[in-house]
mmCIF file of C-alpha atoms in Angstrom:
data_model
loop_
_atom_site.group_PDB
_atom_site.id
_atom_site.type_symbol
_atom_site.label_atom_id
_atom_site.label_comp_id
_atom_site.label_asym_id
_atom_site.label_seq_id
_atom_site.Cartn_x
_atom_site.Cartn_y
_atom_site.Cartn_z
ATOM 1 C CA MET A 1298 17.769 37.937 -1.895
ATOM 2 C CA ALA A 1299 16.155 35.199 -3.150
ATOM 3 C CA GLU A 1300 12.729 35.747 -4.593
ATOM 4 C CA GLN A 1301 9.086 35.350 -3.430
ATOM 5 C CA LYS A 1302 8.749 32.045 -3.097
ATOM 6 C CA ALA A 1303 6.662 31.218 0.350
ATOM 7 C CA THR A 1304 3.293 31.521 0.363
ATOM 8 C CA ASN A 1305 0.408 32.460 3.189
ATOM 9 C CA VAL A 1306 2.777 35.053 5.354
ATOM 10 C CA TYR A 1307 1.109 38.216 5.419
ATOM 11 C CA TRP A 1308 2.673 40.974 7.784
ATOM 12 C CA HIS A 1309 2.723 44.695 8.144
ATOM 13 C CA ASP A 1310 4.552 47.342 9.521
ATOM 14 C CA GLY A 1311 5.420 47.459 13.337
ATOM 15 C CA GLU A 1312 5.514 45.166 16.191
ATOM 16 C CA VAL A 1313 3.081 43.647 18.099
ATOM 17 C CA SER A 1314 2.607 45.367 21.335
ATOM 18 C CA ARG A 1315 1.744 44.996 24.962
ATOM 19 C CA ALA A 1316 -1.623 46.619 24.080
ATOM 20 C CA ASP A 1317 -1.746 44.024 20.867
ATOM 21 C CA ARG A 1318 -1.553 41.036 23.691
ATOM 22 C CA ASN A 1319 -3.521 42.052 25.725
ATOM 23 C CA ARG A 1320 -6.222 42.435 23.438
ATOM 24 C CA LEU A 1321 -5.514 38.881 22.302
ATOM 25 C CA LEU A 1322 -5.863 37.390 25.759
ATOM 26 C CA GLY A 1323 -8.804 39.890 26.773
ATOM 27 C CA GLN A 1324 -7.167 41.501 29.813
ATOM 28 C CA LYS A 1325 -4.641 43.393 30.622
ATOM 29 C CA GLY A 1326 -1.455 42.091 32.019
ATOM 30 C CA ALA A 1327 -0.859 42.968 35.695
ATOM 31 C CA THR A 1328 1.088 41.882 38.743
ATOM 32 C CA ILE A 1329 -0.967 40.391 41.667
ATOM 33 C CA TRP A 1330 1.890 40.695 44.651
ATOM 34 C CA PHE A 1331 1.005 38.722 48.012
ATOM 35 C CA THR A 1332 3.094 39.534 50.751
ATOM 36 C CA GLY A 1333 2.507 38.404 54.275
ATOM 37 C CA LEU A 1334 3.908 35.849 57.022
ATOM 38 C CA SER A 1335 4.835 32.108 56.079
ATOM 39 C CA GLY A 1336 1.452 30.203 56.718
ATOM 40 C CA SER A 1337 -0.550 33.474 56.296
ATOM 41 C CA GLY A 1338 -2.016 31.415 52.960
ATOM 42 C CA LYS A 1339 -0.674 32.910 50.137
ATOM 43 C CA SER A 1340 -0.339 30.594 48.178
ATOM 44 C CA THR A 1341 -3.527 29.146 48.743
ATOM 45 C CA VAL A 1342 -5.231 31.921 47.936
ATOM 46 C CA ALA A 1343 -2.684 32.234 44.693
ATOM 47 C CA VAL A 1344 -4.142 28.838 43.628
ATOM 48 C CA ALA A 1345 -7.563 29.525 44.473
ATOM 49 C CA LEU A 1346 -7.572 32.814 42.559
ATOM 50 C CA GLU A 1347 -5.707 31.033 39.297
ATOM 51 C CA LYS A 1348 -8.467 28.323 38.906
ATOM 52 C CA VAL A 1349 -11.152 31.111 38.889
ATOM 53 C CA LEU A 1350 -9.282 33.221 36.263
ATOM 54 C CA ALA A 1351 -8.483 30.020 34.214
ATOM 55 C CA GLU A 1352 -12.631 28.595 34.172
ATOM 56 C CA ARG A 1353 -13.277 32.522 32.897
ATOM 57 C CA GLY A 1354 -10.778 32.463 30.432
ATOM 58 C CA HIS A 1355 -8.068 34.535 31.985
ATOM 59 C CA LEU A 1356 -4.332 33.515 32.055
ATOM 60 C CA ALA A 1357 -2.438 33.962 34.956
ATOM 61 C CA TYR A 1358 0.892 32.069 35.850
ATOM 62 C CA ARG A 1359 1.934 32.098 39.467
ATOM 63 C CA LEU A 1360 5.507 32.722 40.792
ATOM 64 C CA ASP A 1361 6.163 31.018 43.552
ATOM 65 C CA GLY A 1362 9.233 29.613 45.534
ATOM 66 C CA ASP A 1363 9.216 25.796 44.079
ATOM 67 C CA ASN A 1364 9.970 27.440 40.238
ATOM 68 C CA ILE A 1365 11.995 30.585 41.012
ATOM 69 C CA ARG A 1366 14.155 29.844 44.403
ATOM 70 C CA LEU A 1367 14.762 26.653 42.388
ATOM 71 C CA GLY A 1368 15.688 27.979 38.970
ATOM 72 C CA ILE A 1369 16.547 31.618 37.898
ATOM 73 C CA ASN A 1370 17.377 32.132 41.769
ATOM 74 C CA LYS A 1371 18.995 29.024 42.646
ATOM 75 C CA ASN A 1372 22.504 31.178 42.867
ATOM 76 C CA LEU A 1373 20.989 33.325 45.813
ATOM 77 C CA GLY A 1374 20.861 32.677 49.657
ATOM 78 C CA PHE A 1375 19.070 34.143 52.329
ATOM 79 C CA SER A 1376 21.759 37.339 53.200
ATOM 80 C CA ALA A 1377 19.929 40.442 53.144
ATOM 81 C CA GLU A 1378 22.011 41.089 50.007
ATOM 82 C CA ASP A 1379 20.737 37.777 48.398
ATOM 83 C CA ARG A 1380 16.669 38.209 49.706
ATOM 84 C CA THR A 1381 16.904 41.614 48.056
ATOM 85 C CA GLU A 1382 18.178 40.535 44.379
ATOM 86 C CA ASN A 1383 15.996 37.539 44.793
ATOM 87 C CA ILE A 1384 12.912 40.246 44.777
ATOM 88 C CA ARG A 1385 14.192 42.752 42.257
ATOM 89 C CA ARG A 1386 14.312 40.013 40.050
ATOM 90 C CA ILE A 1387 11.229 38.327 40.808
ATOM 91 C CA GLY A 1388 9.647 42.340 40.155
ATOM 92 C CA GLU A 1389 11.696 41.792 36.684
ATOM 93 C CA ILE A 1390 10.353 38.653 35.664
ATOM 94 C CA ALA A 1391 6.467 39.347 36.834
ATOM 95 C CA LYS A 1392 7.078 42.948 34.357
ATOM 96 C CA LEU A 1393 7.992 40.491 31.393
ATOM 97 C CA PHE A 1394 4.905 38.579 32.344
ATOM 98 C CA VAL A 1395 2.544 41.974 32.286
ATOM 99 C CA ASP A 1396 4.214 42.871 29.108
ATOM 100 C CA THR A 1397 3.137 39.745 27.840
ATOM 101 C CA GLY A 1398 -0.393 40.333 28.785
ATOM 102 C CA VAL A 1399 -0.263 37.663 31.749
ATOM 103 C CA LEU A 1400 -1.493 37.665 35.112
ATOM 104 C CA ALA A 1401 1.446 36.995 37.331
ATOM 105 C CA LEU A 1402 0.510 36.096 40.754
ATOM 106 C CA SER A 1403 3.753 36.229 42.805
ATOM 107 C CA SER A 1404 3.557 34.765 46.187
ATOM 108 C CA PHE A 1405 6.474 35.619 48.848
ATOM 109 C CA VAL A 1406 6.865 36.580 51.984
ATOM 110 C CA SER A 1407 8.631 39.631 50.932
ATOM 111 C CA PRO A 1408 9.307 40.902 54.364
ATOM 112 C CA TYR A 1409 10.987 44.330 53.478
ATOM 113 C CA ARG A 1410 9.125 47.395 52.534
ATOM 114 C CA ALA A 1411 12.094 48.649 50.417
ATOM 115 C CA ASP A 1412 12.473 45.752 48.306
ATOM 116 C CA ARG A 1413 8.306 45.705 47.448
ATOM 117 C CA ASP A 1414 8.412 49.462 47.377
ATOM 118 C CA MET A 1415 11.310 49.208 44.435
ATOM 119 C CA VAL A 1416 9.292 46.191 42.539
ATOM 120 C CA ARG A 1417 5.987 48.956 42.680
ATOM 121 C CA LYS A 1418 8.596 51.340 41.079
ATOM 122 C CA LEU A 1419 9.416 48.821 38.380
ATOM 123 C CA HIS A 1420 6.034 48.389 37.294
ATOM 124 C CA GLU A 1421 4.391 51.571 37.908
ATOM 125 C CA ASP A 1422 7.608 53.344 35.853
ATOM 126 C CA ALA A 1423 6.386 51.436 32.988
ATOM 127 C CA GLY A 1424 3.180 52.194 32.781
ATOM 128 C CA MET A 1425 2.051 48.723 34.742
ATOM 129 C CA GLU A 1426 -0.413 47.606 37.036
ATOM 130 C CA PHE A 1427 1.162 46.640 40.422
ATOM 131 C CA ILE A 1428 -1.600 45.189 43.252
ATOM 132 C CA GLU A 1429 0.129 44.712 46.720
ATOM 133 C CA VAL A 1430 -2.152 42.591 48.794
ATOM 134 C CA TYR A 1431 -1.343 42.127 51.901
ATOM 135 C CA VAL A 1432 -2.239 38.838 53.547
ATOM 136 C CA ASN A 1433 -2.533 39.542 57.519
ATOM 137 C CA VAL A 1434 -3.025 36.995 60.185
ATOM 138 C CA PRO A 1435 -1.415 37.306 63.583
ATOM 139 C CA LEU A 1436 2.051 35.902 63.869
ATOM 140 C CA ALA A 1437 0.051 33.139 66.702
ATOM 141 C CA GLU A 1438 -1.894 32.319 64.273
ATOM 142 C CA ALA A 1439 0.377 31.731 61.517
ATOM 143 C CA GLU A 1440 2.279 30.087 63.735
ATOM 144 C CA LYS A 1441 -0.053 27.798 64.811
ATOM 145 C CA ARG A 1442 -0.888 26.933 61.379
ATOM 146 C CA ASP A 1443 3.116 25.672 60.448
ATOM 147 C CA PRO A 1444 2.064 23.866 57.513
ATOM 148 C CA LYS A 1445 5.805 23.476 56.494
ATOM 149 C CA GLY A 1446 6.903 23.032 60.243
ATOM 150 C CA LEU A 1447 9.640 26.445 59.658
ATOM 151 C CA TYR A 1448 8.247 28.159 63.251
ATOM 152 C CA LYS A 1449 9.163 25.092 64.967
ATOM 153 C CA LYS A 1450 12.606 24.989 63.545
ATOM 154 C CA ALA A 1451 12.814 29.059 63.603
ATOM 155 C CA ARG A 1452 11.990 28.746 67.569
ATOM 156 C CA ALA A 1453 14.748 25.773 67.966
ATOM 157 C CA GLY A 1454 17.180 27.768 66.674
ATOM 158 C CA GLU A 1455 17.359 25.405 63.482
ATOM 159 C CA ILE A 1456 16.607 28.061 60.983
ATOM 160 C CA LYS A 1457 18.076 31.600 61.491
ATOM 161 C CA ASN A 1458 16.618 34.971 60.514
ATOM 162 C CA PHE A 1459 13.356 33.715 60.015
ATOM 163 C CA THR A 1460 10.300 36.225 59.138
ATOM 164 C CA GLY A 1461 8.465 36.784 62.129
ATOM 165 C CA ILE A 1462 10.683 35.173 64.668
ATOM 166 C CA ASP A 1463 14.047 36.550 64.472
ATOM 167 C CA ASP A 1464 13.938 38.776 61.302
ATOM 168 C CA PRO A 1465 11.030 41.810 60.725
ATOM 169 C CA TYR A 1466 7.968 41.855 58.607
ATOM 170 C CA GLU A 1467 7.543 45.107 57.401
ATOM 171 C CA ALA A 1468 3.792 45.259 56.817
ATOM 172 C CA PRO A 1469 2.913 47.478 54.315
ATOM 173 C CA ASP A 1470 1.417 50.757 54.339
ATOM 174 C CA ASN A 1471 -0.829 50.907 51.679
ATOM 175 C CA PRO A 1472 -1.203 48.052 50.037
ATOM 176 C CA GLU A 1473 -4.329 47.692 47.269
ATOM 177 C CA LEU A 1474 -5.890 45.125 49.480
ATOM 178 C CA ILE A 1475 -5.972 43.276 52.813
ATOM 179 C CA LEU A 1476 -7.142 39.918 53.073
ATOM 180 C CA HIS A 1477 -7.508 38.386 56.894
ATOM 181 C CA SER A 1478 -7.244 35.287 55.933
ATOM 182 C CA HIS A 1479 -7.824 33.791 59.243
ATOM 183 C CA GLN A 1480 -11.482 35.945 59.213
ATOM 184 C CA MET A 1481 -12.112 35.042 55.825
ATOM 185 C CA SER A 1482 -13.312 32.244 53.864
ATOM 186 C CA LEU A 1483 -10.902 31.379 50.972
ATOM 187 C CA ALA A 1484 -14.186 32.271 48.206
ATOM 188 C CA GLU A 1485 -14.340 35.452 50.194
ATOM 189 C CA GLU A 1486 -10.985 36.466 49.570
ATOM 190 C CA VAL A 1487 -11.353 35.350 45.870
ATOM 191 C CA ASP A 1488 -14.242 37.354 46.004
ATOM 192 C CA ALA A 1489 -12.574 40.270 46.790
ATOM 193 C CA LEU A 1490 -9.736 39.764 44.252
ATOM 194 C CA LEU A 1491 -11.604 39.420 41.631
ATOM 195 C CA THR A 1492 -13.870 42.817 42.519
ATOM 196 C CA LEU A 1493 -10.589 44.403 42.957
ATOM 197 C CA LEU A 1494 -9.518 42.954 39.373
ATOM 198 C CA GLU A 1495 -12.540 43.875 38.086
ATOM 199 C CA GLU A 1496 -12.592 47.383 39.418
ATOM 200 C CA ARG A 1497 -9.317 48.225 37.812
ATOM 201 C CA GLY A 1498 -10.211 47.256 34.804
ATOM 202 C CA ILE A 1499 -7.843 44.090 34.313
ATOM 203 C CA LEU A 1500 -10.718 41.186 33.464
ATOM 204 C CA GLY A 1501 -11.655 41.974 30.116
ATOM 205 C CA ALA A 1502 -14.028 39.248 27.905
ATOM 206 C CA GLY A 1503 -10.623 36.670 28.443
ATOM 207 C CA ILE A 1504 -9.865 33.752 26.289
ATOM 208 C CA PRO A 1505 -13.432 31.889 24.910
ATOM 209 C CA VAL A 1506 -13.533 28.538 26.698
ATOM 210 C CA ALA A 1507 -15.775 25.839 25.361
ATOM 211 C CA GLU A 1508 -15.621 24.003 28.384
ATOM 212 C CA ALA A 1509 -14.365 23.932 31.866
ATOM 213 C CA VAL A 1510 -10.345 23.572 32.181
ATOM 214 C CA MET B 703 -13.673 30.816 59.459
ATOM 215 C CA ALA B 704 -16.546 33.581 58.767
ATOM 216 C CA GLU B 705 -19.858 31.869 56.414
ATOM 217 C CA GLN B 706 -19.971 31.603 52.785
ATOM 218 C CA LYS B 707 -20.801 34.934 51.460
ATOM 219 C CA ALA B 708 -19.360 35.555 48.315
ATOM 220 C CA THR B 709 -21.137 34.512 45.839
ATOM 221 C CA ASN B 710 -20.222 33.513 42.070
ATOM 222 C CA VAL B 711 -17.060 31.556 42.776
ATOM 223 C CA TYR B 712 -16.713 28.368 41.919
ATOM 224 C CA TRP B 713 -13.446 26.124 41.476
ATOM 225 C CA HIS B 714 -12.501 22.459 41.784
ATOM 226 C CA ASP B 715 -9.383 20.549 43.587
ATOM 227 C CA GLY B 716 -6.302 20.255 42.237
ATOM 228 C CA GLU B 717 -3.624 23.544 40.479
ATOM 229 C CA VAL B 718 -4.539 25.063 36.865
ATOM 230 C CA SER B 719 -1.629 22.965 35.023
ATOM 231 C CA ARG B 720 0.866 23.866 32.120
ATOM 232 C CA ALA B 721 -1.486 20.830 29.758
ATOM 233 C CA ASP B 722 -4.663 23.808 30.675
ATOM 234 C CA ARG B 723 -3.358 26.422 30.111
ATOM 235 C CA ASN B 724 -1.791 25.294 26.297
ATOM 236 C CA ARG B 725 -5.006 24.035 25.935
ATOM 237 C CA LEU B 726 -6.959 27.615 27.083
ATOM 238 C CA LEU B 727 -4.399 29.674 24.618
ATOM 239 C CA GLY B 728 -4.296 26.810 21.670
ATOM 240 C CA GLN B 729 -0.946 26.018 21.447
ATOM 241 C CA LYS B 730 1.759 24.300 23.227
ATOM 242 C CA GLY B 731 4.579 26.599 24.765
ATOM 243 C CA ALA B 732 7.720 26.241 23.897
ATOM 244 C CA THR B 733 11.184 28.517 23.463
ATOM 245 C CA ILE B 734 12.657 28.932 20.273
ATOM 246 C CA TRP B 735 16.061 29.992 20.622
ATOM 247 C CA PHE B 736 17.847 32.418 17.631
ATOM 248 C CA THR B 737 21.481 32.304 17.683
ATOM 249 C CA GLY B 738 23.528 34.269 15.461
ATOM 250 C CA LEU B 739 26.271 37.135 15.001
ATOM 251 C CA SER B 740 25.071 39.989 15.310
ATOM 252 C CA GLY B 741 23.850 41.737 12.481
ATOM 253 C CA SER B 742 22.359 38.249 11.269
ATOM 254 C CA GLY B 743 19.175 39.092 11.302
ATOM 255 C CA LYS B 744 17.791 37.297 14.575
ATOM 256 C CA SER B 745 15.543 39.832 15.863
ATOM 257 C CA THR B 746 14.227 41.051 12.204
ATOM 258 C CA VAL B 747 13.242 37.206 11.810
ATOM 259 C CA ALA B 748 11.832 37.277 15.100
ATOM 260 C CA VAL B 749 9.775 40.087 15.116
ATOM 261 C CA ALA B 750 8.623 39.030 11.661
ATOM 262 C CA LEU B 751 7.151 35.560 12.991
ATOM 263 C CA GLU B 752 5.881 37.055 16.192
ATOM 264 C CA LYS B 753 3.514 39.502 14.064
ATOM 265 C CA VAL B 754 2.269 36.078 11.642
ATOM 266 C CA LEU B 755 1.568 34.546 14.845
ATOM 267 C CA ALA B 756 -0.229 37.360 16.700
ATOM 268 C CA GLU B 757 -2.507 37.245 13.566
ATOM 269 C CA ARG B 758 -2.974 33.959 13.847
ATOM 270 C CA GLY B 759 -4.484 34.180 17.731
ATOM 271 C CA HIS B 760 -1.261 32.891 18.960
ATOM 272 C CA LEU B 761 0.954 34.519 22.553
ATOM 273 C CA ALA B 762 4.214 34.920 21.964
ATOM 274 C CA TYR B 763 6.848 37.325 23.430
ATOM 275 C CA ARG B 764 10.069 37.690 22.405
ATOM 276 C CA LEU B 765 13.223 38.642 25.010
ATOM 277 C CA ASP B 766 16.124 40.320 23.645
ATOM 278 C CA GLY B 767 18.714 42.989 24.778
ATOM 279 C CA ASP B 768 16.287 45.355 25.150
ATOM 280 C CA ASN B 769 14.135 43.988 27.817
ATOM 281 C CA ILE B 770 16.354 41.862 29.789
ATOM 282 C CA ARG B 771 19.912 43.609 29.668
ATOM 283 C CA LEU B 772 17.793 46.422 30.798
ATOM 284 C CA GLY B 773 16.006 44.794 32.984
ATOM 285 C CA ILE B 774 16.885 41.454 35.089
ATOM 286 C CA ASN B 775 20.245 41.168 33.552
ATOM 287 C CA LYS B 776 21.267 45.113 33.956
ATOM 288 C CA ASN B 777 23.597 43.646 37.121
ATOM 289 C CA LEU B 778 25.600 41.371 34.448
ATOM 290 C CA GLY B 779 28.769 42.429 31.961
ATOM 291 C CA PHE B 780 30.595 40.416 29.414
ATOM 292 C CA SER B 781 32.937 38.669 31.547
ATOM 293 C CA ALA B 782 32.800 35.141 30.590
ATOM 294 C CA GLU B 783 31.033 34.427 33.751
ATOM 295 C CA ASP B 784 28.650 37.247 32.920
ATOM 296 C CA ARG B 785 27.824 35.883 29.676
ATOM 297 C CA THR B 786 27.086 32.079 30.831
ATOM 298 C CA GLU B 787 24.536 33.693 33.920
ATOM 299 C CA ASN B 788 23.151 35.981 31.581
ATOM 300 C CA ILE B 789 22.355 33.028 29.283
ATOM 301 C CA ARG B 790 21.601 30.430 32.084
ATOM 302 C CA ARG B 791 18.788 33.613 33.524
ATOM 303 C CA ILE B 792 17.183 34.277 30.323
ATOM 304 C CA GLY B 793 17.070 29.972 29.936
ATOM 305 C CA GLU B 794 15.414 30.255 33.352
ATOM 306 C CA ILE B 795 12.903 32.716 32.206
ATOM 307 C CA ALA B 796 11.623 31.097 28.989
ATOM 308 C CA LYS B 797 11.062 27.945 30.806
ATOM 309 C CA LEU B 798 9.029 29.940 32.987
ATOM 310 C CA PHE B 799 7.062 31.449 29.369
ATOM 311 C CA VAL B 800 7.192 28.012 27.894
ATOM 312 C CA ASP B 801 5.421 26.392 31.437
ATOM 313 C CA THR B 802 2.422 29.691 31.007
ATOM 314 C CA GLY B 803 1.957 28.248 27.314
ATOM 315 C CA VAL B 804 3.678 31.195 25.608
ATOM 316 C CA LEU B 805 6.496 30.813 22.799
ATOM 317 C CA ALA B 806 9.163 32.377 23.760
ATOM 318 C CA LEU B 807 11.183 33.603 21.360
ATOM 319 C CA SER B 808 14.710 34.288 22.627
ATOM 320 C CA SER B 809 17.321 36.469 20.566
ATOM 321 C CA PHE B 810 20.492 36.638 21.984
ATOM 322 C CA VAL B 811 24.012 36.072 20.269
ATOM 323 C CA SER B 812 24.660 33.123 22.301
ATOM 324 C CA PRO B 813 27.709 32.344 20.993
ATOM 325 C CA TYR B 814 28.999 29.542 23.296
ATOM 326 C CA ARG B 815 27.730 26.039 22.678
ATOM 327 C CA ALA B 816 27.998 25.287 26.360
ATOM 328 C CA ASP B 817 25.762 27.290 27.506
ATOM 329 C CA ARG B 818 23.268 27.187 24.507
ATOM 330 C CA ASP B 819 23.604 23.431 25.726
ATOM 331 C CA MET B 820 22.478 24.033 29.305
ATOM 332 C CA VAL B 821 19.697 25.861 28.131
ATOM 333 C CA ARG B 822 18.206 22.991 25.752
ATOM 334 C CA LYS B 823 18.877 20.467 28.934
ATOM 335 C CA LEU B 824 16.809 22.436 31.267
ATOM 336 C CA HIS B 825 14.585 22.728 29.086
ATOM 337 C CA GLU B 826 14.285 19.118 27.890
ATOM 338 C CA ASP B 827 14.979 18.199 31.861
ATOM 339 C CA ALA B 828 11.096 19.372 32.347
ATOM 340 C CA GLY B 829 9.581 18.220 28.947
ATOM 341 C CA MET B 830 9.709 21.554 27.255
ATOM 342 C CA GLU B 831 9.808 22.407 24.349
ATOM 343 C CA PHE B 832 13.531 23.877 22.744
ATOM 344 C CA ILE B 833 14.279 24.552 18.791
ATOM 345 C CA GLU B 834 17.619 26.513 18.517
ATOM 346 C CA VAL B 835 17.361 28.562 15.306
ATOM 347 C CA TYR B 836 20.792 29.241 13.800
ATOM 348 C CA VAL B 837 20.616 32.416 11.641
ATOM 349 C CA ASN B 838 23.649 31.676 9.909
ATOM 350 C CA VAL B 839 25.079 34.452 7.735
ATOM 351 C CA PRO B 840 28.974 35.038 6.975
ATOM 352 C CA LEU B 841 30.654 36.860 9.136
ATOM 353 C CA ALA B 842 31.689 39.194 5.936
ATOM 354 C CA GLU B 843 28.205 39.998 5.535
ATOM 355 C CA ALA B 844 26.957 40.840 8.956
ATOM 356 C CA GLU B 845 30.014 43.460 9.110
ATOM 357 C CA LYS B 846 28.996 44.579 6.223
ATOM 358 C CA ARG B 847 25.113 44.963 7.125
ATOM 359 C CA ASP B 848 26.413 45.988 10.829
ATOM 360 C CA PRO B 849 23.282 48.010 11.879
ATOM 361 C CA LYS B 850 24.697 49.320 15.004
ATOM 362 C CA GLY B 851 27.813 50.055 14.172
ATOM 363 C CA LEU B 852 29.159 47.158 16.604
ATOM 364 C CA TYR B 853 31.559 45.771 13.959
ATOM 365 C CA LYS B 854 33.534 48.654 13.156
ATOM 366 C CA LYS B 855 34.107 49.876 16.923
ATOM 367 C CA ALA B 856 35.159 46.095 17.451
ATOM 368 C CA ARG B 857 37.805 46.815 14.420
ATOM 369 C CA ALA B 858 38.795 50.098 16.199
ATOM 370 C CA GLY B 859 39.403 48.396 19.395
ATOM 371 C CA GLU B 860 37.053 50.294 21.385
ATOM 372 C CA ILE B 861 34.833 47.207 21.790
ATOM 373 C CA LYS B 862 37.133 44.275 22.946
ATOM 374 C CA ASN B 863 35.791 40.463 22.900
ATOM 375 C CA PHE B 864 33.811 41.099 20.225
ATOM 376 C CA THR B 865 32.160 37.820 19.155
ATOM 377 C CA GLY B 866 33.359 37.841 15.386
ATOM 378 C CA ILE B 867 36.065 39.704 15.921
ATOM 379 C CA ASP B 868 38.178 39.160 19.111
ATOM 380 C CA ASP B 869 35.618 36.495 20.226
ATOM 381 C CA PRO B 870 34.374 33.107 19.105
ATOM 382 C CA TYR B 871 30.861 32.251 17.967
ATOM 383 C CA GLU B 872 30.424 28.304 17.903
ATOM 384 C CA ALA B 873 27.998 27.141 15.563
ATOM 385 C CA PRO B 874 25.860 24.779 16.419
ATOM 386 C CA ASP B 875 26.030 21.591 16.016
ATOM 387 C CA ASN B 876 22.493 19.914 15.432
ATOM 388 C CA PRO B 877 20.116 23.034 15.489
ATOM 389 C CA GLU B 878 16.487 22.049 14.507
ATOM 390 C CA LEU B 879 16.795 24.524 11.935
ATOM 391 C CA ILE B 880 19.333 27.140 9.942
ATOM 392 C CA LEU B 881 17.778 30.250 8.317
ATOM 393 C CA HIS B 882 20.427 31.338 5.627
ATOM 394 C CA SER B 883 19.268 35.150 5.988
ATOM 395 C CA HIS B 884 21.682 36.250 3.346
ATOM 396 C CA GLN B 885 19.752 33.710 0.652
ATOM 397 C CA MET B 886 16.658 34.016 2.058
ATOM 398 C CA SER B 887 13.921 36.533 1.955
ATOM 399 C CA LEU B 888 12.071 37.007 5.040
ATOM 400 C CA ALA B 889 9.075 35.529 4.581
ATOM 401 C CA GLU B 890 10.545 32.135 3.577
ATOM 402 C CA GLU B 891 12.136 32.439 6.609
ATOM 403 C CA VAL B 892 9.177 32.727 8.595
ATOM 404 C CA ASP B 893 7.276 30.137 6.250
ATOM 405 C CA ALA B 894 10.451 27.529 7.330
ATOM 406 C CA LEU B 895 9.735 28.446 10.694
ATOM 407 C CA LEU B 896 6.394 27.713 10.573
ATOM 408 C CA THR B 897 6.455 24.464 9.185
ATOM 409 C CA LEU B 898 8.888 23.365 11.873
ATOM 410 C CA LEU B 899 6.230 24.839 14.922
ATOM 411 C CA GLU B 900 3.417 23.274 12.508
ATOM 412 C CA GLU B 901 5.578 20.006 12.405
ATOM 413 C CA ARG B 902 6.270 19.872 15.821
ATOM 414 C CA GLY B 903 2.398 20.009 16.789
ATOM 415 C CA ILE B 904 2.903 23.689 18.913
ATOM 416 C CA LEU B 905 0.455 25.643 17.047
ATOM 417 C CA GLY B 906 -3.014 24.379 17.870
ATOM 418 C CA ALA B 907 -5.962 26.508 16.553
ATOM 419 C CA GLY B 908 -4.755 29.598 18.752
ATOM 420 C CA ILE B 909 -6.924 32.144 20.283
ATOM 421 C CA PRO B 910 -10.490 33.103 18.409
ATOM 422 C CA VAL B 911 -9.189 36.263 16.349
ATOM 423 C CA ALA B 912 -11.866 38.485 15.832
ATOM 424 C CA GLU B 913 -10.117 41.153 13.648
ATOM 425 C CA ALA B 914 -6.295 41.644 12.247
ATOM 426 C CA VAL B 915 -4.324 42.525 15.374
#
């Protein structure tokens, strides 16, 4: 071994822990798992929540179709097996974020109860926070919104196995929160989420924010 | 829509961006990709770097066999195809961390040049920092250390396709940094890494740290 030349480098024994990272960030890592029909408003409320969290110095990251289906899960299709593997991988990635201290905002239809419960168990077995948020609107409302024109295609038979049309949506039995997005304003939805996160001790002081980000 | 009832909730248009998260954390997300033989000291230096970064208020997260092979990649073995898929998924996860603003410290043998170059391209195509660190020790030295007893098993034929014994290690052509861990102290290695990260503008002020974490 060479002699000690480097200066200004110090460390003590032990690895940086999850608790250390939570302390650094002023928050407790957690997965907030939005589930609901296509068009129910999952992404809309996730985007709004992320914004308010950032303004308060909290680090969140949204997992959604754009960064998952086009990235790590690009080799998965929509068979039952692939759908389950899709959700499993998202759950494992969310766990890594929680371990880092980040608030993972997951926004996928995730229609099957067994898949969501698998992800919940992955978290709970690791002592991690998992908050299931059911964005609940009537199918007729989601179909009326149809922001991506997917219901129209499903009704025309151009998309098969579309959740709500010819594939089931299994509503959560016991979610941590239900958002009736057709009866609430976006501000009310975000407020309900913040209240829940505060009640569960997830939001500490955050990172000092010099100016609005 | 219901009337506005919630208070204390404000946001403005636009989503929280990668730049916003970097600003919040006082750093620029980046992947530091350690590659080298088993026993070369990849994890040792990653752990030491992580510690110094945390003391300076920087958020890093180590991706290694413990949290990847036992988690998201538990359904992958060691065939050539699975090894490539293993590295691809790790690369995609690292990208998500970089997008979050985190310093992803990836510590895998990752013996094939084509796999590492694929991950580099994934990052560069997304305008993300990718820093390849070749932890370079002679095979004889790595085998002498043999911290997990794997070389012994490979020599005895109990492990097949072991890198350095009966499977090749393809050294990087042009890594951002080479660490000769058999000739450098750990402090020197960490110092070389910090210097590189500072030169590349990755380390900003970090998060204010009230006390050592």
